[in-house]
Amino acid sequence: MARKSLVGVVADELLDRIISGEFPPGSSVPGELELSARHDVSRMTVREAMKTLEAQRILSVERGRGTFVNPLNRWSSLEAVLRAASEGQNGPAAAVQLIELRRMLETGACELAAQRITDAELEGLRDCVADMRKAHQGNDVASFVAADLAFHDQILQASENVFVAVLFEPLHRVLEQGRTETSKVPDIQEHAIGHHQNIYEALAARDPQQARNAMDAHMLQTLSDLRSYVLET
Amino acid sequence: MARKSLVGVVADELLDRIISGEFPPGSSVPGELELSARHDVSRMTVREAMKTLEAQRILSVERGRGTFVNPLNRWSSLEAVLRAASEGQNGPAAAVQLIELRRMLETGACELAAQRITDAELEGLRDCVADMRKAHQGNDVASFVAADLAFHDQILQASENVFVAVLFEPLHRVLEQGRTETSKVPDIQEHAIGHHQNIYEALAARDPQQARNAMDAHMLQTLSDLRSYVLET
DNA sequence: AAACGACAGATGTCTGACATCTGACAAAGC
DNA sequence: GCTTTGTCAGATGTCAGACATCTGTCGTTT
C-alpha cells in the first residue's frame, strides 16, 4: 500500500508541518538529528528529504546555522503552494486563482499560436474537435476529456514557447481531475465543442486577436462552469 | 572561491552533461557508483545530487532499474529549462520567449489588479512612478531599476493571485540583469516612465481592459527595446 | 573594552555494510 | 516444448558511525 520511499514520507510530513503553520516562514525547522529521532529513520534519510524540499526552494539550508523556511512566494513548486493555499476554507478561492492563471497562459499561447501554427497542426486540431463530437454523441466521457486535453496540448505546442509549456505542465496535472468532473455534464460538453470550434476557426484564419478572444471566451465559460459546480456540491 | 557544496557541484555537472545531449530524454544516466567514482565523491553525495535533480523533475529514479532523464517539458525548473533552451545559438530566441511569457503573466495580473487594487496600493504605485522620475532626472540607474521592479511587484501583489506570483518569481531573477542593461539608456527610461504612468492611470480608473492594454503596450515596448539591444551588441 | 580562543551545535562528507527491487537467464517440472 | 521457479547481477533504498567544517556564543586574556 505505502509505495512511497521513506524519504518521500518524511518530506511530505515535514511539508505538512510547515503548511500547518508549525514552522512559519523565516523560522527554523528542527535539526537533522531531532527529525531522524522523531521519524525513526537515519539522518541520511532526513537529509535527502530536506534536499528535495530545498530543491523546491521551500527550505534554505545554511551550514553551521540550521535549516529555515522560505516565504511562500519563493517556493518554486506549484503543487506545494497549492497545498498551502488550499488550507482551511481557501480551497475554492485557490481553484479560482488556478483558472485565472490558466486563462493567462492559454490565451497568451493561443495568440502566439495564431502567428506560428502549421497546416499539420491545424489538421490535428480539427481532428480533436471531430473526436470531441464523436465522444459527445456516444456518451464517452473519457474520450471526450482526452480529445479536449489533446486540443489544448496541440495549441501549446504550436505556440512554440518552451517556457509556457513548462509552466503549464503542473497546472495540467492539478486541473486534470476537476476537468473530468465538469465534463460529465452534457450541456457543458456542448458549450465546449462550440468554443473549440471557434478557436480552431480563428487559428485557421491566423488572426491572433480573434484567437485570443475565442480562447478567452472558452476560459470564462470554464470559470463560470466551475463556479456553479463548486457552489452546488 | 568555490563556495558551493560538493552536492551542488555534482548536480550542476550532471545537469550540464544532460543538457549537452550526452544523456537524451528517456535514456538512463550512469549508476550512483559510476558517478561517485567519476567525480571522486562518496555515493551519498551523488545520491543527494540526484535527489535535487529528481525534485525538479529532471530525473526519474526507479528502484532496481536505474535513473532516467525526463523530457524537457516535464522539468519544473525554469532555470534549468532556460539553460537547456539557451544552448548553441538559441540564446536570443530563448530571451524572446521569456519576454513573451512575461507579457502573458503581467498583462493578466494587471487586468486582475484593476478589479481588486486598494487605494493604499494605488498610492504605492504613484510613489514608484515619482521615484522613477526623480531617478531619471538624477541619472541614478540603480534607483530607477529598483522603483521599476517595485512598481511591477506591487501590481503582482494587487492581483491577489498567489500562483501568478510564484510563477513569476523565477522570471524575476532571470530578467533582472538584462533589465539593468536596457535601463541605462535615457530614451528607454523616458518611454518606461510614460508607460508606467499610463498603467497607473488605468488601474486608478479600475478599468481592467484599459489596464491590460496599457501593460501590453509596455511589454511590447520592452520587447522592441530588447530586440534592438540584442541586435546591436 | 577589545581581541582571542574554546566550545556546543549545526550541516557537509565519507566509509562500509545490508536490504530490497528489477530484469534476465537457466534449471526444474509439467 | 512450454511454463514455472530459482538464482544471480546490478540497481536503488536505508542504516550506522565517524570525522570535518562552519557559525554563534561565551568566557578568558590582554
Short mmCIF file of C-alpha atoms (C1' of nucleotides) in Angstrom, two decimals:
data_model
loop_
_atom_site.label_atom_id
_atom_site.label_comp_id
_atom_site.label_asym_id
_atom_site.label_seq_id
_atom_site.Cartn_x
_atom_site.Cartn_y
_atom_site.Cartn_z
CA MET A 1 0.00 0.00 0.00
CA ALA A 2 2.59 2.52 1.11
CA ARG A 3 4.62 2.55 -2.07
CA LYS A 4 6.46 5.75 -1.33
CA SER A 5 10.01 5.65 -0.12
CA LEU A 6 10.84 6.70 3.39
CA VAL A 7 12.41 9.88 2.08
CA GLY A 8 9.11 10.84 0.45
CA VAL A 9 7.17 10.15 3.62
CA VAL A 10 9.47 12.28 5.74
CA ALA A 11 9.45 15.10 3.18
CA ASP A 12 5.65 15.01 2.98
CA GLU A 13 5.18 15.09 6.70
CA LEU A 14 7.67 17.90 7.15
CA LEU A 15 5.94 19.90 4.42
CA ASP A 16 2.62 19.27 6.14
CA ARG A 17 4.00 20.61 9.38
CA ILE A 18 5.31 23.68 7.59
CA ILE A 19 2.00 24.30 5.83
CA SER A 20 0.05 23.83 9.04
CA GLY A 21 1.92 26.79 10.42
CA GLU A 22 4.05 24.91 12.91
CA PHE A 23 7.14 26.39 11.24
CA PRO A 24 6.27 29.79 9.79
CA PRO A 25 8.41 31.40 7.07
CA GLY A 26 11.71 32.66 8.42
CA SER A 27 11.77 30.26 11.34
CA SER A 28 13.99 27.23 11.56
CA VAL A 29 12.94 23.60 11.36
CA PRO A 30 14.26 21.02 13.82
CA GLY A 31 17.80 19.77 13.25
CA GLU A 32 18.54 16.65 11.30
CA LEU A 33 19.19 14.60 14.42
CA GLU A 34 15.93 15.61 16.05
CA LEU A 35 13.93 14.78 12.92
CA SER A 36 15.66 11.44 12.46
CA ALA A 37 14.71 10.56 16.02
CA ARG A 38 11.12 11.72 15.58
CA HIS A 39 10.52 9.73 12.41
CA ASP A 40 12.68 6.82 13.49
CA VAL A 41 14.85 6.98 10.40
CA SER A 42 18.52 7.57 9.85
CA ARG A 43 20.00 11.00 9.45
CA MET A 44 20.77 10.37 5.78
CA THR A 45 17.10 9.79 5.06
CA VAL A 46 16.21 13.08 6.70
CA ARG A 47 18.95 14.83 4.74
CA GLU A 48 17.61 13.52 1.44
CA ALA A 49 14.11 14.64 2.38
CA MET A 50 15.47 18.09 3.20
CA LYS A 51 17.29 18.15 -0.13
CA THR A 52 14.06 17.61 -2.02
CA LEU A 53 12.41 20.48 -0.16
CA GLU A 54 15.47 22.64 -0.66
CA ALA A 55 15.41 21.96 -4.40
CA GLN A 56 11.86 23.30 -4.46
CA ARG A 57 13.03 26.42 -2.60
CA ILE A 58 10.78 25.60 0.30
CA LEU A 59 13.73 25.36 2.68
CA SER A 60 17.06 27.15 2.85
CA VAL A 61 19.86 25.13 4.41
CA GLU A 62 22.69 27.13 5.95
CA ARG A 63 25.71 25.24 7.06
CA GLY A 64 26.53 25.62 10.72
CA ARG A 65 23.32 27.55 11.45
CA GLY A 66 20.36 25.40 10.59
CA THR A 67 17.55 24.99 8.09
CA PHE A 68 14.95 27.73 7.54
CA VAL A 69 11.54 28.03 5.93
CA ASN A 70 11.34 30.32 2.92
CA PRO A 71 8.41 32.69 2.41
CA LEU A 72 5.70 31.20 0.27
CA ASN A 73 6.36 33.45 -2.73
CA ARG A 74 9.82 31.94 -3.12
CA TRP A 75 8.58 28.38 -3.40
CA SER A 76 9.01 27.05 -6.89
CA SER A 77 6.62 24.11 -6.61
CA LEU A 78 3.11 24.91 -7.76
CA GLU A 79 1.82 21.79 -6.06
CA ALA A 80 3.28 22.74 -2.72
CA VAL A 81 1.90 26.26 -2.99
CA LEU A 82 -1.46 24.80 -3.93
CA ARG A 83 -1.43 22.64 -0.84
CA ALA A 84 -0.56 25.66 1.26
CA ALA A 85 -3.17 27.88 -0.39
CA SER A 86 -5.91 25.29 -0.02
CA GLU A 87 -5.55 25.13 3.75
CA GLY A 88 -8.73 25.69 5.72
CA GLN A 89 -11.61 27.12 3.71
CA ASN A 90 -9.46 28.52 0.93
CA GLY A 91 -9.97 25.59 -1.42
CA PRO A 92 -12.49 27.29 -3.73
CA ALA A 93 -10.54 30.55 -3.80
CA ALA A 94 -7.41 28.65 -4.78
CA ALA A 95 -9.29 26.84 -7.54
CA VAL A 96 -10.48 30.16 -8.98
CA GLN A 97 -6.96 31.54 -8.90
CA LEU A 98 -5.73 28.46 -10.75
CA ILE A 99 -8.26 29.03 -13.51
CA GLU A 100 -7.23 32.66 -13.69
CA LEU A 101 -3.64 31.57 -14.17
CA ARG A 102 -4.64 29.05 -16.77
CA ARG A 103 -6.54 31.75 -18.58
CA MET A 104 -3.46 33.94 -18.82
CA LEU A 105 -1.28 31.19 -20.18
CA GLU A 106 -3.77 29.67 -22.60
CA THR A 107 -4.97 32.94 -24.09
CA GLY A 108 -1.38 34.07 -24.47
CA ALA A 109 -0.30 30.80 -26.03
CA CYS A 110 -3.29 30.88 -28.36
CA GLU A 111 -2.38 34.37 -29.53
CA LEU A 112 1.16 33.23 -30.27
CA ALA A 113 -0.02 30.04 -31.94
CA ALA A 114 -2.14 32.00 -34.42
CA GLN A 115 1.06 33.53 -35.78
CA ARG A 116 3.05 30.31 -35.94
CA ILE A 117 0.76 27.32 -36.35
CA THR A 118 1.45 24.93 -39.21
CA ASP A 119 -1.06 23.32 -41.53
CA ALA A 120 -0.37 19.92 -40.00
CA GLU A 121 -1.09 21.23 -36.51
CA LEU A 122 -4.30 22.81 -37.74
CA GLU A 123 -5.37 19.47 -39.11
CA GLY A 124 -4.64 17.89 -35.75
CA LEU A 125 -6.87 20.44 -34.05
CA ARG A 126 -9.69 19.71 -36.48
CA ASP A 127 -9.39 16.02 -35.69
CA CYS A 128 -9.58 16.75 -31.97
CA VAL A 129 -12.83 18.68 -32.40
CA ALA A 130 -14.21 15.82 -34.50
CA ASP A 131 -13.24 13.36 -31.78
CA MET A 132 -15.00 15.50 -29.20
CA ARG A 133 -18.16 15.47 -31.29
CA LYS A 134 -17.99 11.72 -31.70
CA ALA A 135 -17.42 11.17 -27.98
CA HIS A 136 -20.25 13.54 -27.13
CA GLN A 137 -22.71 11.61 -29.30
CA GLY A 138 -21.50 8.30 -27.91
CA ASN A 139 -21.58 9.48 -24.26
CA ASP A 140 -17.90 8.56 -23.90
CA VAL A 141 -16.68 10.93 -21.19
CA ALA A 142 -13.14 9.56 -21.10
CA SER A 143 -12.61 10.02 -24.82
CA PHE A 144 -14.13 13.47 -24.64
CA VAL A 145 -11.70 14.60 -21.95
CA ALA A 146 -8.80 13.04 -23.84
CA ALA A 147 -9.66 14.90 -27.04
CA ASP A 148 -10.14 18.10 -25.06
CA LEU A 149 -6.71 17.82 -23.47
CA ALA A 150 -5.11 16.92 -26.80
CA PHE A 151 -6.61 20.05 -28.34
CA HIS A 152 -5.10 22.34 -25.73
CA ASP A 153 -1.79 20.48 -25.84
CA GLN A 154 -1.62 20.99 -29.56
CA ILE A 155 -2.10 24.73 -29.20
CA LEU A 156 0.57 24.87 -26.52
CA GLN A 157 2.93 23.12 -28.86
CA ALA A 158 2.02 25.38 -31.75
CA SER A 159 2.87 28.44 -29.67
CA GLU A 160 6.49 27.33 -29.92
CA ASN A 161 7.26 28.66 -26.48
CA VAL A 162 9.01 26.11 -24.28
CA PHE A 163 8.60 28.11 -21.11
CA VAL A 164 4.85 28.36 -21.38
CA ALA A 165 4.67 24.62 -21.80
CA VAL A 166 6.87 24.12 -18.75
CA LEU A 167 4.79 26.39 -16.54
CA PHE A 168 1.62 24.82 -17.79
CA GLU A 169 2.59 21.23 -17.12
CA PRO A 170 1.95 21.26 -13.34
CA LEU A 171 -1.31 23.06 -13.96
CA HIS A 172 -2.24 20.27 -16.31
CA ARG A 173 -1.82 17.68 -13.59
CA VAL A 174 -3.67 19.69 -10.99
CA LEU A 175 -6.64 20.56 -13.16
CA GLU A 176 -6.99 17.12 -14.71
CA GLN A 177 -9.32 15.64 -12.12
CA GLY A 178 -11.66 18.62 -11.93
CA ARG A 179 -11.91 18.56 -15.69
CA THR A 180 -13.22 15.03 -15.72
CA GLU A 181 -15.93 16.04 -13.27
CA THR A 182 -17.28 19.03 -15.15
CA SER A 183 -17.04 17.24 -18.49
CA LYS A 184 -19.68 14.76 -17.37
CA VAL A 185 -22.46 17.30 -17.87
CA PRO A 186 -23.81 17.11 -21.46
CA ASP A 187 -24.59 20.83 -21.61
CA ILE A 188 -21.04 21.71 -20.68
CA GLN A 189 -19.79 19.33 -23.37
CA GLU A 190 -21.86 21.09 -25.98
CA HIS A 191 -20.62 24.52 -24.90
CA ALA A 192 -17.05 23.26 -25.02
CA ILE A 193 -17.44 21.91 -28.55
CA GLY A 194 -18.71 25.25 -29.76
CA HIS A 195 -15.85 27.13 -28.16
CA HIS A 196 -13.25 24.74 -29.51
CA GLN A 197 -14.73 25.11 -32.97
CA ASN A 198 -14.45 28.89 -32.69
CA ILE A 199 -10.86 28.65 -31.51
CA TYR A 200 -10.00 26.38 -34.40
CA GLU A 201 -11.51 28.74 -36.94
CA ALA A 202 -9.66 31.74 -35.51
CA LEU A 203 -6.38 29.84 -35.62
CA ALA A 204 -7.10 28.66 -39.17
CA ALA A 205 -7.59 32.32 -40.11
CA ARG A 206 -4.28 33.02 -38.37
CA ASP A 207 -5.83 36.01 -36.62
CA PRO A 208 -4.06 36.48 -33.24
CA GLN A 209 -6.61 38.84 -31.72
CA GLN A 210 -9.55 36.70 -32.74
CA ALA A 211 -7.80 33.58 -31.50
CA ARG A 212 -7.13 35.19 -28.14
CA ASN A 213 -10.76 36.29 -27.82
CA ALA A 214 -12.07 32.86 -28.72
CA MET A 215 -9.84 31.18 -26.16
CA ASP A 216 -10.74 33.82 -23.60
CA ALA A 217 -14.43 33.13 -24.09
CA HIS A 218 -13.72 29.44 -23.54
CA MET A 219 -11.81 30.17 -20.35
CA LEU A 220 -14.50 32.43 -18.98
CA GLN A 221 -17.08 29.75 -19.72
CA THR A 222 -14.95 27.21 -17.88
CA LEU A 223 -14.61 29.56 -14.93
CA SER A 224 -18.36 30.03 -14.88
CA ASP A 225 -18.89 26.25 -15.06
CA LEU A 226 -16.51 25.79 -12.16
CA ARG A 227 -18.27 28.38 -10.05
CA SER A 228 -21.69 26.79 -10.48
CA TYR A 229 -20.17 23.36 -9.93
CA VAL A 230 -18.40 24.37 -6.74
CA LEU A 231 -21.47 26.16 -5.43
CA GLU A 232 -23.92 23.33 -5.89
CA THR A 233 -21.80 20.48 -4.46
CA MET B 1 36.22 30.74 -4.31
CA ALA B 2 34.20 27.60 -4.83
CA ARG B 3 31.55 28.25 -2.22
CA LYS B 4 29.12 25.64 -3.46
CA SER B 5 28.83 22.34 -1.70
CA LEU B 6 30.05 19.19 -3.37
CA VAL B 7 26.48 18.11 -3.89
CA GLY B 8 25.79 21.27 -5.87
CA VAL B 9 28.88 20.79 -7.99
CA VAL B 10 27.97 17.22 -8.88
CA ALA B 11 24.37 18.17 -9.62
CA ASP B 12 25.49 21.05 -11.82
CA GLU B 13 27.92 18.95 -13.78
CA LEU B 14 25.41 16.16 -14.27
CA LEU B 15 22.83 18.68 -15.46
CA ASP B 16 25.40 20.10 -17.86
CA ARG B 17 26.02 16.66 -19.28
CA ILE B 18 22.29 16.13 -19.71
CA ILE B 19 21.81 19.48 -21.40
CA SER B 20 24.77 18.91 -23.69
CA GLY B 21 22.91 15.94 -25.07
CA GLU B 22 25.11 13.25 -23.60
CA PHE B 23 22.05 11.74 -21.93
CA PRO B 24 18.99 12.44 -24.07
CA PRO B 25 15.47 12.29 -22.58
CA GLY B 26 14.37 8.74 -21.93
CA SER B 27 17.86 7.39 -21.59
CA SER B 28 19.47 6.41 -18.33
CA VAL B 29 22.27 8.22 -16.55
CA PRO B 30 25.24 6.33 -15.10
CA GLY B 31 24.67 4.48 -11.84
CA GLU B 32 25.47 6.00 -8.49
CA LEU B 33 28.67 4.00 -8.10
CA GLU B 34 29.98 5.02 -11.50
CA LEU B 35 29.26 8.69 -10.86
CA SER B 36 30.82 8.61 -7.43
CA ALA B 37 33.98 7.19 -8.99
CA ARG B 38 33.99 9.76 -11.79
CA HIS B 39 33.61 12.76 -9.51
CA ASP B 40 35.70 11.25 -6.73
CA VAL B 41 32.99 11.68 -4.12
CA SER B 42 31.06 9.25 -1.99
CA ARG B 43 27.91 7.56 -3.14
CA MET B 44 25.83 9.54 -0.62
CA THR B 45 26.94 12.81 -2.21
CA VAL B 46 25.89 11.55 -5.62
CA ARG B 47 22.56 10.44 -4.20
CA GLU B 48 21.84 13.87 -2.76
CA ALA B 49 22.73 15.48 -6.07
CA MET B 50 20.35 13.10 -7.83
CA LYS B 51 17.64 13.94 -5.30
CA THR B 52 17.87 17.64 -6.14
CA LEU B 53 17.51 16.90 -9.84
CA GLU B 54 14.68 14.49 -9.13
CA ALA B 55 12.85 17.13 -7.11
CA GLN B 56 12.97 19.38 -10.16
CA ARG B 57 11.54 16.57 -12.26
CA ILE B 58 14.65 16.49 -14.40
CA LEU B 59 15.36 12.88 -13.44
CA SER B 60 13.14 9.93 -12.59
CA VAL B 61 14.67 7.44 -10.20
CA GLU B 62 13.30 3.92 -10.40
CA ARG B 63 14.39 1.49 -7.75
CA GLY B 64 16.16 -1.56 -9.06
CA ARG B 65 16.22 -0.22 -12.64
CA GLY B 66 18.17 2.98 -12.72
CA THR B 67 17.79 6.72 -13.15
CA PHE B 68 16.32 8.23 -16.30
CA VAL B 69 16.19 11.64 -17.93
CA ASN B 70 12.74 13.18 -18.25
CA PRO B 71 11.65 15.00 -21.41
CA LEU B 72 12.23 18.73 -21.20
CA ASN B 73 8.54 19.61 -20.97
CA ARG B 74 8.30 17.78 -17.65
CA TRP B 75 11.05 19.77 -15.98
CA SER B 76 9.69 22.05 -13.32
CA SER B 77 12.71 24.32 -13.03
CA LEU B 78 12.53 27.38 -15.26
CA GLU B 79 16.24 27.99 -14.76
CA ALA B 80 17.20 24.53 -15.91
CA VAL B 81 14.94 24.79 -18.95
CA LEU B 82 16.45 28.16 -19.71
CA ARG B 83 19.92 26.68 -19.61
CA ALA B 84 18.80 23.93 -21.93
CA ALA B 85 17.00 26.30 -24.30
CA SER B 86 19.94 28.68 -24.50
CA GLU B 87 22.31 26.01 -25.79
CA GLY B 88 24.10 26.81 -29.02
CA GLN B 89 22.73 29.79 -30.89
CA ASN B 90 19.32 29.72 -29.24
CA GLY B 91 20.10 32.37 -26.65
CA PRO B 92 18.25 35.24 -28.37
CA ALA B 93 15.27 33.05 -29.22
CA ALA B 94 15.03 31.96 -25.59
CA ALA B 95 15.18 35.57 -24.43
CA VAL B 96 12.29 36.49 -26.71
CA GLN B 97 10.25 33.56 -25.42
CA LEU B 98 10.89 34.71 -21.87
CA ILE B 99 9.56 38.17 -22.64
CA GLU B 100 6.53 36.60 -24.29
CA LEU B 101 5.89 34.64 -21.12
CA ARG B 102 6.38 37.70 -19.00
CA ARG B 103 3.90 39.55 -21.19
CA MET B 104 1.23 36.91 -20.58
CA LEU B 105 1.65 36.97 -16.83
CA GLU B 106 2.00 40.72 -16.38
CA THR B 107 -0.90 41.68 -18.63
CA GLY B 108 -3.07 39.06 -16.95
CA ALA B 109 -2.07 40.18 -13.47
CA CYS B 110 -2.65 43.80 -14.42
CA GLU B 111 -6.15 43.00 -15.63
CA LEU B 112 -6.92 41.25 -12.34
CA ALA B 113 -5.34 44.02 -10.30
CA ALA B 114 -7.63 46.61 -11.86
CA GLN B 115 -10.58 44.82 -10.27
CA ARG B 116 -9.03 44.36 -6.86
CA ILE B 117 -6.45 47.04 -6.17
CA THR B 118 -6.78 49.02 -2.94
CA ASP B 119 -6.32 52.74 -2.50
CA ALA B 120 -3.17 52.17 -0.47
CA GLU B 121 -1.67 50.06 -3.25
CA LEU B 122 -2.55 52.74 -5.79
CA GLU B 123 -0.71 55.28 -3.70
CA GLY B 124 2.31 52.97 -3.61
CA LEU B 125 2.27 52.79 -7.40
CA ARG B 126 2.12 56.58 -7.67
CA ASP B 127 5.14 56.83 -5.39
CA CYS B 128 7.03 54.37 -7.58
CA VAL B 129 6.42 56.46 -10.67
CA ALA B 130 7.53 59.55 -8.78
CA ASP B 131 10.70 57.75 -7.73
CA MET B 132 11.37 56.77 -11.32
CA ARG B 133 11.04 60.39 -12.40
CA LYS B 134 13.39 61.53 -9.66
CA ALA B 135 15.96 58.85 -10.51
CA HIS B 136 15.70 59.70 -14.19
CA GLN B 137 16.46 63.37 -13.56
CA GLY B 138 19.30 62.46 -11.21
CA ASN B 139 20.80 59.86 -13.57
CA ASP B 140 20.52 57.24 -10.84
CA VAL B 141 20.20 53.98 -12.75
CA ALA B 142 20.12 51.74 -9.70
CA SER B 143 17.27 53.65 -8.08
CA PHE B 144 15.42 53.71 -11.38
CA VAL B 145 15.57 49.93 -11.73
CA ALA B 146 14.56 49.49 -8.09
CA ALA B 147 11.49 51.69 -8.49
CA ASP B 148 10.63 49.91 -11.73
CA LEU B 149 10.77 46.50 -10.07
CA ALA B 150 8.78 47.75 -7.07
CA PHE B 151 6.07 49.01 -9.41
CA HIS B 152 5.63 45.63 -11.06
CA ASP B 153 5.83 43.82 -7.74
CA GLN B 154 3.07 45.98 -6.37
CA ILE B 155 0.81 45.09 -9.29
CA LEU B 156 1.56 41.42 -8.84
CA GLN B 157 0.58 41.71 -5.22
CA ALA B 158 -2.55 43.67 -6.05
CA SER B 159 -3.68 40.89 -8.39
CA GLU B 160 -4.19 38.76 -5.28
CA ASN B 161 -3.21 35.63 -7.12
CA VAL B 162 -0.55 33.63 -5.30
CA PHE B 163 0.15 31.34 -8.20
CA VAL B 164 0.98 34.11 -10.61
CA ALA B 165 3.44 35.49 -8.11
CA VAL B 166 5.02 32.07 -7.69
CA LEU B 167 5.45 31.50 -11.41
CA PHE B 168 6.77 35.00 -11.85
CA GLU B 169 9.44 34.79 -9.20
CA PRO B 170 12.00 32.77 -11.22
CA LEU B 171 11.34 35.05 -14.20
CA HIS B 172 12.14 37.98 -11.96
CA ARG B 173 15.57 36.58 -11.16
CA VAL B 174 16.33 35.69 -14.75
CA LEU B 175 15.30 39.01 -16.26
CA GLU B 176 16.87 41.16 -13.57
CA GLN B 177 20.27 41.56 -15.16
CA GLY B 178 19.01 42.35 -18.64
CA ARG B 179 16.75 44.97 -17.15
CA THR B 180 19.64 46.85 -15.64
CA GLU B 181 21.33 46.95 -19.02
CA THR B 182 18.45 48.33 -21.03
CA SER B 183 17.54 50.81 -18.29
CA LYS B 184 20.83 52.63 -18.78
CA VAL B 185 19.59 54.27 -21.96
CA PRO B 186 17.87 57.62 -21.17
CA ASP B 187 15.40 57.29 -24.03
CA ILE B 188 14.25 53.92 -22.77
CA GLN B 189 13.85 55.39 -19.31
CA GLU B 190 11.59 58.10 -20.64
CA HIS B 191 9.46 55.63 -22.56
CA ALA B 192 9.16 53.47 -19.46
CA ILE B 193 8.01 56.39 -17.31
CA GLY B 194 5.27 57.20 -19.79
CA HIS B 195 4.07 53.63 -19.90
CA HIS B 196 4.09 53.27 -16.15
CA GLN B 197 2.11 56.48 -15.85
CA ASN B 198 -0.48 55.09 -18.27
CA ILE B 199 -0.69 51.84 -16.37
CA TYR B 200 -1.17 53.69 -13.12
CA GLU B 201 -3.97 55.79 -14.52
CA ALA B 202 -5.78 52.77 -15.94
CA LEU B 203 -5.54 51.00 -12.59
CA ALA B 204 -6.72 54.11 -10.77
CA ALA B 205 -9.76 54.12 -13.06
CA ARG B 206 -10.20 50.43 -12.20
CA ASP B 207 -10.71 49.64 -15.86
CA PRO B 208 -9.47 46.04 -16.48
CA GLN B 209 -9.39 46.27 -20.27
CA GLN B 210 -7.58 49.59 -20.30
CA ALA B 211 -5.12 48.36 -17.68
CA ARG B 212 -4.36 45.28 -19.74
CA ASN B 213 -3.82 47.36 -22.86
CA ALA B 214 -1.53 49.79 -21.06
CA MET B 215 0.59 46.96 -19.66
CA ASP B 216 0.60 45.25 -23.03
CA ALA B 217 1.94 48.40 -24.67
CA HIS B 218 4.68 48.49 -22.05
CA MET B 219 5.58 44.87 -22.68
CA LEU B 220 5.67 45.33 -26.45
CA GLN B 221 7.92 48.33 -25.99
CA THR B 222 10.22 46.28 -23.77
CA LEU B 223 10.30 43.52 -26.36
CA SER B 224 11.17 46.05 -29.02
CA ASP B 225 13.90 47.53 -26.81
CA LEU B 226 15.33 44.07 -26.25
CA ARG B 227 15.37 43.29 -29.96
CA SER B 228 17.29 46.44 -30.88
CA TYR B 229 19.59 45.93 -27.90
CA VAL B 230 20.37 42.32 -28.78
CA LEU B 231 20.89 43.17 -32.45
CA GLU B 232 23.37 45.95 -31.96
CA THR B 233 25.63 44.28 -29.38
"C1'" DA C 1 36.72 47.42 26.27
"C1'" DA C 2 38.53 44.74 22.60
"C1'" DA C 3 40.67 40.59 20.95
"C1'" DC C 4 41.28 35.84 21.30
"C1'" DG C 5 40.17 31.01 21.99
"C1'" DA C 6 37.48 27.20 23.50
"C1'" DC C 7 33.14 25.07 22.87
"C1'" DA C 8 28.48 23.43 21.56
"C1'" DG C 9 25.61 22.65 17.85
"C1'" DA C 10 24.57 22.58 13.20
"C1'" DT C 11 25.35 20.90 8.43
"C1'" DG C 12 28.82 18.51 4.95
"C1'" DT C 13 31.06 14.36 3.68
"C1'" DC C 14 32.98 9.66 3.84
"C1'" DT C 15 33.11 4.64 4.58
"C1'" DG C 16 31.14 0.25 4.58
"C1'" DA C 17 27.51 -2.55 5.14
"C1'" DC C 18 22.99 -4.71 4.43
"C1'" DA C 19 18.12 -4.65 2.43
"C1'" DT C 20 15.11 -4.75 -1.38
"C1'" DC C 21 13.57 -4.32 -6.04
"C1'" DT C 22 14.07 -5.44 -11.13
"C1'" DG C 23 15.22 -7.97 -15.17
"C1'" DA C 24 17.33 -11.82 -17.29
"C1'" DC C 25 18.77 -16.36 -17.67
"C1'" DA C 26 18.96 -21.06 -16.55
"C1'" DA C 27 17.24 -25.16 -14.39
"C1'" DA C 28 13.36 -27.86 -12.84
"C1'" DG C 29 8.75 -29.52 -13.52
"C1'" DC C 30 4.52 -30.38 -16.33
"C1'" DG D 1 8.03 -27.78 -25.90
"C1'" DC D 2 6.31 -24.63 -22.58
"C1'" DT D 3 5.61 -22.79 -18.20
"C1'" DT D 4 7.25 -22.16 -13.73
"C1'" DT D 5 10.61 -21.30 -10.50
"C1'" DG D 6 15.21 -20.30 -8.59
"C1'" DT D 7 19.13 -17.80 -8.77
"C1'" DC D 8 22.01 -14.02 -9.73
"C1'" DA D 9 23.86 -9.42 -11.11
"C1'" DG D 10 23.05 -4.79 -10.76
"C1'" DA D 11 20.49 -1.01 -9.37
"C1'" DT D 12 18.47 1.96 -5.75
"C1'" DG D 13 16.94 2.39 -0.51
"C1'" DT D 14 18.39 2.62 4.14
"C1'" DC D 15 21.23 2.38 8.04
"C1'" DA D 16 25.18 3.18 11.44
"C1'" DG D 17 29.04 5.63 12.96
"C1'" DA D 18 32.66 8.60 12.29
"C1'" DC D 19 35.14 12.86 11.25
"C1'" DA D 20 35.37 17.60 9.03
"C1'" DT D 21 33.97 22.25 8.90
"C1'" DC D 22 31.29 26.25 9.65
"C1'" DT D 23 28.69 29.52 12.95
"C1'" DG D 24 27.47 31.86 17.01
"C1'" DT D 25 28.38 32.30 21.83
"C1'" DC D 26 30.60 32.79 25.96
"C1'" DG D 27 34.25 33.13 28.85
"C1'" DT D 28 39.19 34.42 29.24
"C1'" DT D 29 43.02 37.09 28.26
"C1'" DT D 30 45.28 41.16 27.04
#
